[in-house]
């Protein structure tokens, strides 16, 4: 899924090493010209170290978010209420795994190995979207994650299809198409529940109440507290500011909530005719930072599940490498 639309420095240091490049005025000028012309920087091109480092951090955090994002919903695959819902959910969770793979591949083109990135994630140094550190308590949470979390992700990721770094931009085009399916399946699941029993309707409302504010925080701190955003905009990595994306999300979601028949849990949420946008209440940034810094309800559980999956899969990686070595040997023998 899902990038956080800001760069959180990874904890510790220096696992995510970027390849150092010489500073050369001509190269810098060429890079600036491509950026100014709204062109694409490709892996073979010279780029400033800071640009490379920013991208490695952002793309790897995004990749980690995709695969950690599989966990809260994966918990519901065995408990989906029908074969149809189970099939849809399996497809969605599988998509998220695929998003992780495209993004790890994009980050690798910047000179960082996948092992380095996994090591940063598994040792707890790397960040991922804090939204996945909350539990999925009922089936309605799965629908709300599709509707709101994937919905916020789309808002955030569509501008990334125009990112100045070619491999990231191209990966995001396919990701966004799949996120659109995720959002619709979530909304459709909730619509079905809202036509059901009073208990089902209450379950949907409860899930919306628990996820709404966390989704607004997914867009990252207010613009006034996001000093790195300016540089990201200059480099064509970031196209729309955190606050503008958040506003677009609120404006798009309010009419959807009305059709669904749920209330968004914000007494200050109202249309402002003068601004042509909805006003909304204050986000609890203390809670957000608590979760980003490892103290959310599920941080430890998510990390432990990831590490276990990595360790349990060691034999598969070893077998694949042994097979590749055998193939190579055979090809060499046949060529001799
Ligand atoms: Fe998604
Ligand atoms: Fe995704």
PDB file of C-alpha atoms and ligand atoms in Angstrom, residues 1-2 66 69 73 92-93 95-96 99 132 145-146 149-151 153-154 157 175 178-183 185, ligand 1:
ATOM      1  CA  UNK A   1       0.000   0.000   0.000  1.00  0.00           C
ATOM      2  CA  UNK A   2       1.157   2.907   1.385  1.00  0.00           C
ATOM      3  CA  UNK A  66       3.566  -2.606   1.651  1.00  0.00           C
ATOM      4  CA  UNK A  69       0.590  -3.779   5.495  1.00  0.00           C
ATOM      5  CA  UNK A  73      -5.489  -7.917   6.809  1.00  0.00           C
ATOM      6  CA  UNK A  92      -5.592  -7.819  -2.246  1.00  0.00           C
ATOM      7  CA  UNK A  93      -3.015  -9.031   0.268  1.00  0.00           C
ATOM      8  CA  UNK A  95      -1.152  -7.343  -4.469  1.00  0.00           C
ATOM      9  CA  UNK A  96       0.454  -5.665  -1.465  1.00  0.00           C
ATOM     10  CA  UNK A  99       3.889  -3.715  -4.469  1.00  0.00           C
ATOM     11  CA  UNK A 132      -0.199  -0.745  10.383  1.00  0.00           C
ATOM     12  CA  UNK A 145      -8.814  -0.329   5.644  1.00  0.00           C
ATOM     13  CA  UNK A 146      -9.730  -0.756   1.973  1.00  0.00           C
ATOM     14  CA  UNK A 149      -6.337   3.434   4.286  1.00  0.00           C
ATOM     15  CA  UNK A 150      -6.044   2.398   0.633  1.00  0.00           C
ATOM     16  CA  UNK A 151      -8.043   5.521  -0.244  1.00  0.00           C
ATOM     17  CA  UNK A 153      -2.698   5.737  -0.104  1.00  0.00           C
ATOM     18  CA  UNK A 154      -4.107   6.451  -3.578  1.00  0.00           C
ATOM     19  CA  UNK A 157       0.584   7.879  -4.486  1.00  0.00           C
ATOM     20  CA  UNK A 175       0.475   0.181  -7.851  1.00  0.00           C
ATOM     21  CA  UNK A 178      -4.311  -1.980  -7.946  1.00  0.00           C
ATOM     22  CA  UNK A 179      -4.902   0.389  -5.011  1.00  0.00           C
ATOM     23  CA  UNK A 180      -8.001   1.597  -6.791  1.00  0.00           C
ATOM     24  CA  UNK A 181      -9.377  -1.972  -6.725  1.00  0.00           C
ATOM     25  CA  UNK A 182      -8.464  -2.199  -3.031  1.00  0.00           C
ATOM     26  CA  UNK A 183     -10.360   0.963  -2.228  1.00  0.00           C
ATOM     27  CA  UNK A 185     -13.567  -3.621  -2.641  1.00  0.00           C
TER      28      UNK A 185
HETATM   29 FE1  LIG B   1      -3.588  -1.471  -1.122  1.00  0.00          FE
END
